[in-house]
Coordinates of C-alpha atoms in Angstrom, one line a residue:
Chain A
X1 CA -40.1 -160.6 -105.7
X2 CA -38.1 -162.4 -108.3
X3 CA -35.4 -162.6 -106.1
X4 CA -37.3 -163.9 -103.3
X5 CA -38.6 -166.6 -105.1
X6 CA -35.3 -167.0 -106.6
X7 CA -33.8 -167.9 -102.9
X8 CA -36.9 -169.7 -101.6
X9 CA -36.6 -172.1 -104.4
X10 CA -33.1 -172.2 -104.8
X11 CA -32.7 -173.4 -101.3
X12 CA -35.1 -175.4 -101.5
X13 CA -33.6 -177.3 -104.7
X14 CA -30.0 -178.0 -102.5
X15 CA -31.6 -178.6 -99.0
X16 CA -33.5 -181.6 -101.6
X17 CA -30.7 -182.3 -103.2
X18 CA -28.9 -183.2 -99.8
X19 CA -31.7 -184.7 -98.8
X20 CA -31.5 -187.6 -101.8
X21 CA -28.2 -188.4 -100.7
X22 CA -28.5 -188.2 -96.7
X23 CA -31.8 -190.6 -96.6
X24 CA -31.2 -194.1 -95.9
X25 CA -34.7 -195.1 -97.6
X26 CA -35.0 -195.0 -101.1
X27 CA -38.7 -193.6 -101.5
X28 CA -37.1 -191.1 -99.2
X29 CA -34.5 -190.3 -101.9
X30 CA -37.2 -190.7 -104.9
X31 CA -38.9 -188.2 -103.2
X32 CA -36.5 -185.5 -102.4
X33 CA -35.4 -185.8 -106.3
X34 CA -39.4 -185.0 -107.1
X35 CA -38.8 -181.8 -104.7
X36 CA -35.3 -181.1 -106.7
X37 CA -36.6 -181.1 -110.2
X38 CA -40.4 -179.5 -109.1
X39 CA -38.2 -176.1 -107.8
X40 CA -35.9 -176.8 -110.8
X41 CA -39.1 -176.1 -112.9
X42 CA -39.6 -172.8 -110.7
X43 CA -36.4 -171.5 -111.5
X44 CA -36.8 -171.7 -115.0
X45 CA -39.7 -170.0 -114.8
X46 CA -38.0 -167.4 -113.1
X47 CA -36.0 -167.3 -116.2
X48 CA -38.4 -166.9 -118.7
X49 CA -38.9 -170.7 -119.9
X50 CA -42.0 -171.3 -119.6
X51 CA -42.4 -174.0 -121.5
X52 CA -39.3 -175.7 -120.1
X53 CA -41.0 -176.0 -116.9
X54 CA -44.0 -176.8 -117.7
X55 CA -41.8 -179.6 -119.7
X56 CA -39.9 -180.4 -116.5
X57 CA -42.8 -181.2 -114.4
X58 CA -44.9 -183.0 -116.7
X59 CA -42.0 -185.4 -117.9
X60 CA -39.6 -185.3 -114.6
X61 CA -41.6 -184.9 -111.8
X62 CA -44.7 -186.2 -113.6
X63 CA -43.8 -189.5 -115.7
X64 CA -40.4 -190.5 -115.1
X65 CA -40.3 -190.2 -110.9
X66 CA -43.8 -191.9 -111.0
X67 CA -41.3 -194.8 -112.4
X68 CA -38.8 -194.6 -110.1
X69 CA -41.3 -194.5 -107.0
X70 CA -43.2 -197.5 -109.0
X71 CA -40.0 -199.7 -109.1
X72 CA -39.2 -198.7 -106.0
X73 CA -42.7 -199.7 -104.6
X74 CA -42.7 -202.9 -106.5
X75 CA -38.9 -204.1 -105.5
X76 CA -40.1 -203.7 -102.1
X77 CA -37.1 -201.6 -101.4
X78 CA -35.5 -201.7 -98.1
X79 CA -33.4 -199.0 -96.1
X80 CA -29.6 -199.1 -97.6
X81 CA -26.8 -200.0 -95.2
X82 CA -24.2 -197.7 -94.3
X83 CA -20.9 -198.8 -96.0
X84 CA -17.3 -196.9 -95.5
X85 CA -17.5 -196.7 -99.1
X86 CA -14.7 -198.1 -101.3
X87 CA -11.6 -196.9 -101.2
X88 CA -11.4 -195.8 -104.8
X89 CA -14.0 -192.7 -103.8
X90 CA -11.6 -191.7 -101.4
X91 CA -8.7 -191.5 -103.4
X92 CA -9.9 -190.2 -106.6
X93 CA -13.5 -189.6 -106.2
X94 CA -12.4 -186.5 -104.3
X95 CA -9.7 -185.1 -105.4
X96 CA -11.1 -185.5 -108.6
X97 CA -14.6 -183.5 -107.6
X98 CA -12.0 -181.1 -106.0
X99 CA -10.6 -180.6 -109.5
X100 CA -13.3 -180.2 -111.4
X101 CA -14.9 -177.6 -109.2
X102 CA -11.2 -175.7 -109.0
X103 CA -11.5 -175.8 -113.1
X104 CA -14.9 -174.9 -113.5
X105 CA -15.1 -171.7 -111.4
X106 CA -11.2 -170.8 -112.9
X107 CA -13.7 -170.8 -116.0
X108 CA -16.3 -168.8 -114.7
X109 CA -14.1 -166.2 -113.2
X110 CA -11.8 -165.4 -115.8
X111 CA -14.1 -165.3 -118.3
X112 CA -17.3 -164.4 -116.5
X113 CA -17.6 -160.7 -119.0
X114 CA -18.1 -162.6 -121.5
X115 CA -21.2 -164.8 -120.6
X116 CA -25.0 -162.4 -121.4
X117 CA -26.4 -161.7 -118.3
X118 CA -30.3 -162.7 -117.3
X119 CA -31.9 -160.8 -114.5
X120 CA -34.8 -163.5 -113.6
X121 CA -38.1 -162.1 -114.9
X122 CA -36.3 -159.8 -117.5
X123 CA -38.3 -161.8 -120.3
X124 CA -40.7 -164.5 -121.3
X125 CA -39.8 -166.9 -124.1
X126 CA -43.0 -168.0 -125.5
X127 CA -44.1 -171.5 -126.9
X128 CA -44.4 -170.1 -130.3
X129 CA -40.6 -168.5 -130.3
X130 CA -39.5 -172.0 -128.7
X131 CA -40.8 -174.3 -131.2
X132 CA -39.6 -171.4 -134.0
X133 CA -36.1 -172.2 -132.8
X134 CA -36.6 -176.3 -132.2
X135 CA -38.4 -177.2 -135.2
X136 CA -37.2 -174.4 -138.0
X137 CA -33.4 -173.6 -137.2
X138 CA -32.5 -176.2 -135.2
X139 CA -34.5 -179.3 -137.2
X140 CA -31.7 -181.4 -137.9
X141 CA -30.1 -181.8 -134.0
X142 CA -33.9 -182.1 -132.9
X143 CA -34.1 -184.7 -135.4
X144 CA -31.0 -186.4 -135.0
X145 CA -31.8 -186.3 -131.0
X146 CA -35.7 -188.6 -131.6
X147 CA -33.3 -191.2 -133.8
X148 CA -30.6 -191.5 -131.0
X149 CA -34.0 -192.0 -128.8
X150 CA -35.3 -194.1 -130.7
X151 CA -32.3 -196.9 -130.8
X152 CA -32.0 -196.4 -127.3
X153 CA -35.4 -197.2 -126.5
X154 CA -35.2 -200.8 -129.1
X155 CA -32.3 -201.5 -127.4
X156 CA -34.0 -201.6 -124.0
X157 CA -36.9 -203.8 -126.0
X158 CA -34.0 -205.8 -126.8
X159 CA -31.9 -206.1 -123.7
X160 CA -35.7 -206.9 -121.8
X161 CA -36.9 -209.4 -123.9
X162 CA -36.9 -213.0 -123.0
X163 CA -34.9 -215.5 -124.6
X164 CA -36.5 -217.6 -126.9
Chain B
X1 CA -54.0 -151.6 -114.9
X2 CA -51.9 -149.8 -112.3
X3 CA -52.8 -151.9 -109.4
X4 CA -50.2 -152.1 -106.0
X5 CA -48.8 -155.4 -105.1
X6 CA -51.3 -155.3 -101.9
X7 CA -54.6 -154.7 -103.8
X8 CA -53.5 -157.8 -105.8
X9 CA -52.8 -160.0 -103.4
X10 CA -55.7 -159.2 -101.4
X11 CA -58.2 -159.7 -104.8
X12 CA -56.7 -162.5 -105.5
X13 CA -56.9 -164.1 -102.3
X14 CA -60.8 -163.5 -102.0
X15 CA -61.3 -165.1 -105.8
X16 CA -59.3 -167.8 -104.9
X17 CA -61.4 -168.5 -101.4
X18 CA -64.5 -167.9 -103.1
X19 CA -63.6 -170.3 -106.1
X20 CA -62.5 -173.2 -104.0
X21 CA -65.7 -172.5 -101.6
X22 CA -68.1 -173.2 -104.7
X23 CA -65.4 -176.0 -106.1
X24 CA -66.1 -177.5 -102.8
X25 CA -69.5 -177.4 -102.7
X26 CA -70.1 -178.3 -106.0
X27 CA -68.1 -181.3 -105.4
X28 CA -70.6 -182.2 -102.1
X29 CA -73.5 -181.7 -104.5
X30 CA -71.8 -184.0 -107.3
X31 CA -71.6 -186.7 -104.8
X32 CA -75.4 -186.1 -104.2
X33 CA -75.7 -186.1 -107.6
X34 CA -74.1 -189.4 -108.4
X35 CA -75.7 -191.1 -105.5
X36 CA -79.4 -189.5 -107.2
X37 CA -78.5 -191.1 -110.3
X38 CA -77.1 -194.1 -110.0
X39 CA -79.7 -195.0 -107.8
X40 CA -82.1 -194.1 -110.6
X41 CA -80.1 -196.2 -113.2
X42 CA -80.7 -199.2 -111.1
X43 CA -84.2 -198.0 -109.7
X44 CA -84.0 -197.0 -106.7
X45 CA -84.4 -193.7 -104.5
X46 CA -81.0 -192.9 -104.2
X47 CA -80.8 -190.5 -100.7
X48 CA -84.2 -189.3 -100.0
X49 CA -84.3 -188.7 -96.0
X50 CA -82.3 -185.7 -95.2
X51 CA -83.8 -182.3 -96.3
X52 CA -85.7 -182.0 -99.3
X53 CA -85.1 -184.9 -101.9
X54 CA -82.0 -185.7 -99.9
X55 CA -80.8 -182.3 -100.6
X56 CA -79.3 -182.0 -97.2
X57 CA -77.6 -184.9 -97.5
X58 CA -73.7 -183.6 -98.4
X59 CA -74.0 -181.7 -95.0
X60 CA -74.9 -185.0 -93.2
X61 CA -72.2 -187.1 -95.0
X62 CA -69.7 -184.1 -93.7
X63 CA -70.4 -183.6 -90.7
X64 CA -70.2 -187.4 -90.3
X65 CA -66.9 -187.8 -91.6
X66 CA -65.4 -184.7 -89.6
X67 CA -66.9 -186.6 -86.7
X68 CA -66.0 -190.1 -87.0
X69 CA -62.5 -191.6 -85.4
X70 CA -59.3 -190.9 -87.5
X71 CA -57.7 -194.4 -86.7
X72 CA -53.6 -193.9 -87.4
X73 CA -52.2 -197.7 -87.9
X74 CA -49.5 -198.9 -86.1
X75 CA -47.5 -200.1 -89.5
X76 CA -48.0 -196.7 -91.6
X77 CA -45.3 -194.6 -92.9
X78 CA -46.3 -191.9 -91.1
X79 CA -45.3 -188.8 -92.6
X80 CA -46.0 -190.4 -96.0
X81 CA -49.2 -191.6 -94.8
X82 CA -50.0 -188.1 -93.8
X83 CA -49.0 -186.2 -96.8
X84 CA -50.6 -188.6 -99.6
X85 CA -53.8 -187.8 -99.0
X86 CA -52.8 -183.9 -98.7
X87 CA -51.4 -184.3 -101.9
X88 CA -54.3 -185.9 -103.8
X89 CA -56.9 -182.9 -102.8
X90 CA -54.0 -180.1 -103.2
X91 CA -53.1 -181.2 -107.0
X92 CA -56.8 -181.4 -107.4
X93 CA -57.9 -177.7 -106.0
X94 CA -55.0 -176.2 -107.7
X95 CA -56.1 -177.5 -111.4
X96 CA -58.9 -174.8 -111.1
X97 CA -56.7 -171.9 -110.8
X98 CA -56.0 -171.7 -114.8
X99 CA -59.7 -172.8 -115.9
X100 CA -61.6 -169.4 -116.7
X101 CA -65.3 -170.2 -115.9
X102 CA -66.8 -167.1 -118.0
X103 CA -66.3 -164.7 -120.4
X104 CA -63.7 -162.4 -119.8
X105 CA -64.8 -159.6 -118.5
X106 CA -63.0 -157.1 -116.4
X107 CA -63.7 -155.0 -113.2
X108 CA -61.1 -152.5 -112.1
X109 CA -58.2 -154.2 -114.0
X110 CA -59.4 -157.6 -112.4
X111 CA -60.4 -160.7 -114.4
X112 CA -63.3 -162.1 -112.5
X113 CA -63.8 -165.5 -114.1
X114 CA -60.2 -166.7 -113.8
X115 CA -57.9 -167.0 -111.0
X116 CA -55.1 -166.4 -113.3
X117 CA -54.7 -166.3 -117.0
X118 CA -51.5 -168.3 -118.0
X119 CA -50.1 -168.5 -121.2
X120 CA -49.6 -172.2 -120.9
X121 CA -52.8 -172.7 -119.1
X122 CA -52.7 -176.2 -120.6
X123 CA -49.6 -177.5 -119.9
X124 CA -49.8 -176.3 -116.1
X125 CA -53.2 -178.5 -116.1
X126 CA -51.6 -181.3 -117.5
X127 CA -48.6 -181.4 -114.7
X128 CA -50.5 -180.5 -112.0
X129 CA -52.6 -184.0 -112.7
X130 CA -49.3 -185.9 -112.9
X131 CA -48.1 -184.8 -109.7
X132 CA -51.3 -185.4 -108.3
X133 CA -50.8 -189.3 -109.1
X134 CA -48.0 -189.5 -106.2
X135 CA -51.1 -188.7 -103.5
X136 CA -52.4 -192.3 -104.7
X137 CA -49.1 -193.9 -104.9
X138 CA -47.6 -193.0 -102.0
X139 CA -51.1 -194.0 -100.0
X140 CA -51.1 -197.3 -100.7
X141 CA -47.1 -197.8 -100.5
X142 CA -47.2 -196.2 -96.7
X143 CA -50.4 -197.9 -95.6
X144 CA -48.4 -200.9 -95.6
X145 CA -51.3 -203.3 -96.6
X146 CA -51.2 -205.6 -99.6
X147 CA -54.7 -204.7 -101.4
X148 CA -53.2 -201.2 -100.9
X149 CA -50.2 -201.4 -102.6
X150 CA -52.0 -203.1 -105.3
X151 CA -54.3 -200.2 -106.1
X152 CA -51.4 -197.9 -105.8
X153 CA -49.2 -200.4 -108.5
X154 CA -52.4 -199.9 -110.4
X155 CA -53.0 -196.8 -109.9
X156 CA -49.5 -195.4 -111.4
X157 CA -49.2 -197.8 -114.1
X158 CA -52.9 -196.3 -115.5
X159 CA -51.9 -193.0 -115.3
X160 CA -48.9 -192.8 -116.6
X161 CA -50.1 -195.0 -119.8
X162 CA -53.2 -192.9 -119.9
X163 CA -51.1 -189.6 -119.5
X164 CA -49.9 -190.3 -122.9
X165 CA -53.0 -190.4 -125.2
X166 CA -54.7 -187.5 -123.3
X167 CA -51.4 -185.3 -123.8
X168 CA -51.3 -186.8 -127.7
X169 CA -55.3 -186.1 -128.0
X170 CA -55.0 -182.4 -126.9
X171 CA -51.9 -181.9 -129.9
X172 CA -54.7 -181.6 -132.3
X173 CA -57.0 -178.8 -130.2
X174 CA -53.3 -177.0 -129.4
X175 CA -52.2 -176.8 -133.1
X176 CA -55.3 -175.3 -134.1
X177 CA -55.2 -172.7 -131.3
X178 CA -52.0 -171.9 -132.1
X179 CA -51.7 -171.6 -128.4
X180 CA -51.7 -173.2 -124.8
X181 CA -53.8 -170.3 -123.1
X182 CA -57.2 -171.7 -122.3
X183 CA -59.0 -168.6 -123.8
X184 CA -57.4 -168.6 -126.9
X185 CA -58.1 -172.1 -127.7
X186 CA -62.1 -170.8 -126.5
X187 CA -61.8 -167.8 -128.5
X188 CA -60.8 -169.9 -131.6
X189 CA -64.2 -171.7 -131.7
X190 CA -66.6 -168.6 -131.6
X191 CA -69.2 -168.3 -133.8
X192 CA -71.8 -165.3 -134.6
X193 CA -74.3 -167.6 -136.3
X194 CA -77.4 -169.1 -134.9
X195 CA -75.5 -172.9 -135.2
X196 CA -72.0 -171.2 -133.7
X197 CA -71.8 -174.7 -131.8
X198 CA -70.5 -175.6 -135.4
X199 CA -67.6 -174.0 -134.9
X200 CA -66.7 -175.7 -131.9
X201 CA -63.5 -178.1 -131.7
X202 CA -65.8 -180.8 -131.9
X203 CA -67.5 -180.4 -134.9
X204 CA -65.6 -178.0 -136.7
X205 CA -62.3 -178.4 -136.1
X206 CA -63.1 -181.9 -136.8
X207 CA -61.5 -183.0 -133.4
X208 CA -64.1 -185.8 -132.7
X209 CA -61.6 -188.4 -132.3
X210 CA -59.5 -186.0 -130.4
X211 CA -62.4 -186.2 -128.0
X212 CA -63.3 -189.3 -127.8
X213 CA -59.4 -190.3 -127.1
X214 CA -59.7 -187.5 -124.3
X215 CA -62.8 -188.3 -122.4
X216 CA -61.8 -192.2 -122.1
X217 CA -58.0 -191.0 -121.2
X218 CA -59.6 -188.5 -118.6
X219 CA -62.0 -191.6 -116.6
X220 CA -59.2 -193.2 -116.1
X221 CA -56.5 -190.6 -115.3
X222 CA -59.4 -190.1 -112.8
X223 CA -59.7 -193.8 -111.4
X224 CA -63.5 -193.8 -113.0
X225 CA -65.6 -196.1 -114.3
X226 CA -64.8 -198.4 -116.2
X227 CA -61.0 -197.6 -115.7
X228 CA -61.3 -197.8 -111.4
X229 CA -59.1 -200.9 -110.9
X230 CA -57.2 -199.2 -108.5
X231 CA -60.2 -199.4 -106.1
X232 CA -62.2 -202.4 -107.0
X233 CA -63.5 -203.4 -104.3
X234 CA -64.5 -206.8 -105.5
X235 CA -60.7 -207.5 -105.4
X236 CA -59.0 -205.0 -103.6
X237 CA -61.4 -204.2 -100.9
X238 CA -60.9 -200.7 -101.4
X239 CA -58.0 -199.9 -103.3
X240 CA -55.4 -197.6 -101.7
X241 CA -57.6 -195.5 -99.6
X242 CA -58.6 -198.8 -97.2
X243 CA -56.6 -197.8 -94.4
X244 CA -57.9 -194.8 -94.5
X245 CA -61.0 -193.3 -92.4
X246 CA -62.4 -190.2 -91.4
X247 CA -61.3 -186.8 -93.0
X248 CA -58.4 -188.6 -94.9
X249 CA -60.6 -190.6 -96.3
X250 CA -62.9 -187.7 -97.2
X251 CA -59.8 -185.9 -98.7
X252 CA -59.0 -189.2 -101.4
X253 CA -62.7 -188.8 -102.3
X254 CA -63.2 -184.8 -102.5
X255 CA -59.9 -185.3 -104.7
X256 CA -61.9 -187.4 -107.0
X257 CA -64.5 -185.6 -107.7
X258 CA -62.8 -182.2 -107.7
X259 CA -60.7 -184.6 -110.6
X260 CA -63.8 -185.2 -112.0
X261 CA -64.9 -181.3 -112.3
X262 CA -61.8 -180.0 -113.7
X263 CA -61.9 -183.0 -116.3
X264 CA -65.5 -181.7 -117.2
X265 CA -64.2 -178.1 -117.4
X266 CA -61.5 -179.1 -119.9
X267 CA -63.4 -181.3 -121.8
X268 CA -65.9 -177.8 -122.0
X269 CA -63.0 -175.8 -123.5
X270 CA -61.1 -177.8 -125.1
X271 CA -64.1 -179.0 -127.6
X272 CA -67.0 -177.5 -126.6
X273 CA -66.4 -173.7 -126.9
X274 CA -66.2 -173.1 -122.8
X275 CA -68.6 -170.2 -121.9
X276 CA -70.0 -169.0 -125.2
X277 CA -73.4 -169.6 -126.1
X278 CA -74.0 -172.7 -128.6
X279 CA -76.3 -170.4 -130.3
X280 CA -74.1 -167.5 -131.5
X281 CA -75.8 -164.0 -129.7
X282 CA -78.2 -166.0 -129.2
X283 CA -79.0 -166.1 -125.8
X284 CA -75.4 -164.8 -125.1
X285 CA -76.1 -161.3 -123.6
X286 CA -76.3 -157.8 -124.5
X287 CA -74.5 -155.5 -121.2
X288 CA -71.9 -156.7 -119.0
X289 CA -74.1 -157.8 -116.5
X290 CA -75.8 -160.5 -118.4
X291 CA -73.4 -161.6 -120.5
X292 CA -71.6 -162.5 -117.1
X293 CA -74.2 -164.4 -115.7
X294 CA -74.8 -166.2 -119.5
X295 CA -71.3 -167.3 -119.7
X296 CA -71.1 -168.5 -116.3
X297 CA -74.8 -170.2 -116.9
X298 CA -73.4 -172.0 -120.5
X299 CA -70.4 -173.3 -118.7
X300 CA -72.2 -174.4 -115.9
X301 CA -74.6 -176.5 -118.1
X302 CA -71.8 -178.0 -120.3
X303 CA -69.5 -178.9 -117.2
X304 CA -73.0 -180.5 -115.7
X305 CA -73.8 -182.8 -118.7
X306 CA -69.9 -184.0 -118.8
X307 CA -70.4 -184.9 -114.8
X308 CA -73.8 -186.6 -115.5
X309 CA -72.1 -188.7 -118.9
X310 CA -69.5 -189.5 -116.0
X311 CA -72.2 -191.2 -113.8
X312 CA -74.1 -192.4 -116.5
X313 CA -71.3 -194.4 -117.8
X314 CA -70.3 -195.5 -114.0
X315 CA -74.0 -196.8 -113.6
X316 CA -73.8 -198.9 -117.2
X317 CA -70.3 -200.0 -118.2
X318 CA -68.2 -202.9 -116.5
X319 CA -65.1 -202.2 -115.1
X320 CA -61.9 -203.7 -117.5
X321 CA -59.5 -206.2 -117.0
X322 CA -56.4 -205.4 -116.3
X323 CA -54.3 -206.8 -119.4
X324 CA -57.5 -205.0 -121.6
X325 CA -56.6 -202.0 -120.1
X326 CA -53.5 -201.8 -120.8
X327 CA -53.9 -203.2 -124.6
X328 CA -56.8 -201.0 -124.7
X329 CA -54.7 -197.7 -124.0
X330 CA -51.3 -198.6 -125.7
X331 CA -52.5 -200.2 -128.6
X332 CA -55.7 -198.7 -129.7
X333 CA -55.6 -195.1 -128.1
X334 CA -52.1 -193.6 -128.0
X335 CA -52.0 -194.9 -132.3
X336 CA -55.4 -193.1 -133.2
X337 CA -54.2 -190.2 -131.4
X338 CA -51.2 -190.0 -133.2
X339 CA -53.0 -190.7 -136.5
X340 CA -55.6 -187.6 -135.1
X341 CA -52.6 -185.4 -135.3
X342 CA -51.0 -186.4 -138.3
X343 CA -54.7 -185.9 -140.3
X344 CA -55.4 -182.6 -138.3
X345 CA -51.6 -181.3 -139.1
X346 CA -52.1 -182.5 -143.3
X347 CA -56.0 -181.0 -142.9
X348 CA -54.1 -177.6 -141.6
X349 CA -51.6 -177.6 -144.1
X350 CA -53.8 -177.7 -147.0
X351 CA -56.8 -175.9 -146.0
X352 CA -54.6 -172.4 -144.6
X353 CA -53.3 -170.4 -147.5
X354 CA -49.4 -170.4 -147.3
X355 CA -47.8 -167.9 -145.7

């Protein structure tokens, strides 16, 4: 069952993910990113987090997507043209990409007995143990996190204000 | 509690048919019911002709909309035009799933008043209503029409600056729970007196202004009265359903109202003690049998006066103006509700023994 859902949404998440990149119209693309995070939600449920994904639809697919799709819808956005692409992406975007992916499973292989294994469905962290961890052990990071927030969001007040 | 995965699925299928069957009816009566009552407000009939005291009249307005010509326009986004409206009536059918509608009793392992009892019953509520926002913006971006896109613009904006006080108003109800699942936070305002509705979020959790934040959030997370600029037709002809006609039009307003139920249904357990009687035992039931038809009876009647303060407010309030919306909701309701949990978290602290 679990691993059903587990390939169902999983594929669903990359055929998505290709998706956003292959569509030539951006409310095409906003819209296969809403698809990406919404079965990004279900595999964290699949993992126990049920908070998390109840997190990830509300603020992803919920608030911040229903921005995108509104600037998109307000820009009046039309279809992208087809470039070659620049010539740095060829010579270092993918070699680089290469790289990283040669590094990153090296990683995983060679040290993959050391990582704790999850079988999906195995547990259920609840809301209660979550917030334990967020707001008693980990308070200063969460804290730290809403300041960094915080500037960011006056600096956008700052950057859009007009000039006066 | 040993029950096969077959017997499961098959249960749950025929609760879930039979729940949306009645969501969908009641939603063709609540029409009937708004039409009834408005035309009261401003003294008239209201529908009158079809059955008795118009009673027929849902089953008329169906089969006319099942029968009249879907036009498809030649400028549409097609698949996006398609799926919008899909979308709007989906989100708004699957919000019932996580509202129980009774007390819970059991029957061969099987709660019968809930579809299915989630631990963060709330929070699924709340992101099934922001997906279901897309169905309206997508509408009026693929009908390609200018008064569409508008309502849409409209439409998204609202919500999302809405989405905010109601989450913020519901902290309060939450952190007195001390939970998301929808029966806890009913369980937590049970009384045994005769004046149990004291106990209720409303009065005594003190959460009156938690209320009052959530009812005005809710009308216009909804696109009601007062708050339905994204359909006002005095400007916008209609909004982002006007190139729509037939059963996608029906599906927009089905999703509305459905929108409307589940908004009364929270409303009825968030602050007013869901399916237990206002009166303690009181009129609550003694055997299983009774106490099911009770608790479906009490949450029936306090999901029936929320719809009728919906149409009561439609048929007397003005609609806002756009910048007063906006002000109204970011400057006035997302502060109180902030305030509302700071008091409510300080009342907590120093009313609960510490641990």
């Amino acid at each position: 069952m679990h691993l059903a859902l587990f390939l169902i949404f999983g594929a669903l998440c990359v055929a998505g993910a290709l998706n956003l990149l292959l569509q030539r119209h951006p409310i095409n693309s906003a819209l296969s990113l809403i698809v990406v995070m919404s079965s990004l939600a279900v595999l964290y449920l699949l993992l126990g987090a049920e908070f998390l994904a109840a997190a990830q639809v509300i603020v992803y697919s919920g608030a911040i997507m229903v921005l995108f799709t509104f600037v998109i819808m307000l820009l009046n956005a039309g279809r992208e043209e087809r470039t070659r692409g620049s010539k740095m992406a060829y010579v270092i975007g993918f070699p680089g990409a290469a790289v990283l992916l040669a590094l990153l499973a090296d990683i995983f292989i060679t040290h993959s007995g050391e990582f704790h294994r999850v079988h999906a469905g195995e547990y259920v962290v609840s809301t209660a143990a979550l917030s334990g961890v967020l707001f008693r052990d980990l308070l200063l990071p969460f804290e730290v996190t809403s300041i960094l927030i915080l500037i960011a969001i006056l600096g956008a007040v700052a950057l859009a204000r007009k000039e006066h | 509690m040993e029950t096969g995965l077959f017997t499961f699925l098959i249960v749950n299928l025929i609760k879930i048919v039979v729940v949306v069957v009645i969501l969908l009816m009641a939603v063709a009566y609540t029409v009937l019911l708004e039409r009834k009552l408005v035309g009261r407000i401003q003294n008239r009939w209201g529908p009158s002709r079809v059955g008795p005291f118009g009673l027929l009249q849902p089953l008329a307005d169906g089969a006319k909309l099942f029968l009249k010509e879907d036009l498809m326009p030649f400028a549409v986004e097609r698949p996006l035009y398609v799926l919008a409206p899909m979308i709007a009536l989906g989100c708004a059918l699957t919000s019932i799933a996580v509202i129980p509608f009774g007390a819970n009793i059991q029957w061969h392992g099987v709660d019968l008043f809930q579809i299915s009892d989630v631990s963060i019953g709330l929070l699924i509520l709340l992101g099934i209503t922001s997906v279901g926002v897309y169905g309206i913006a997508l509408s009026g971006w693929s009908s390609n029409n200018k008064y569409s896109l508008l309502g849409a613009l409209r439409a998204s904006a609202q919500v999302i600056s809405y989405e905010l006080a109601l989450g913020l108003a519901l902290v309060g109800v939450v952190m007195r729970a001390g939970s998301l699942r929808l029966r806890d936070i009913v369980n937590v305002q049970t009384g045994h007196s005769l004046v149990a509705f004291l106990h209720w979020n409303f009065f005594g959790g003190f959460q009156f202004v938690a209320f009052f934040i959530y009812l005005m959030a809710a009308y216009a997370e909804t696109n009601r009265a007062p708050f339905d600029l994204p359909e006002a037709e005095s400007e916008l002809t209609a909004g982002y359903h006007t190139e729509y006609s037939s059963m996608k039009f029906a599906m927009f307003f089905m999703a509305e109202y459905a929108n409307m139920i589940t908004v009364g249904c929270v409303a009825t357990l968030l602050f007013f003690g869901g399916w237990t009687s206002p009166f303690g035992h009181f009129l609550s039931g003694s055997g299983p049998v009774s106490t099911a038809i009770l608790s479906v009876f009490w949450f029936v009647a306090k999901v029936f006066f929320f719809l009728f303060l919906y149409i009561w407010v439609r048929g007397t309030l003005p609609r806002f103006r756009y910048d007063q919306l906006m002000g109204f909701g970011w400057t006035f309701l997302v502060p109180v509700a902030i305030a509302n949990i700071v008091v409510t978290g300080l009342w907590m602290g120093l009313s609960l023994p510490a641990h």
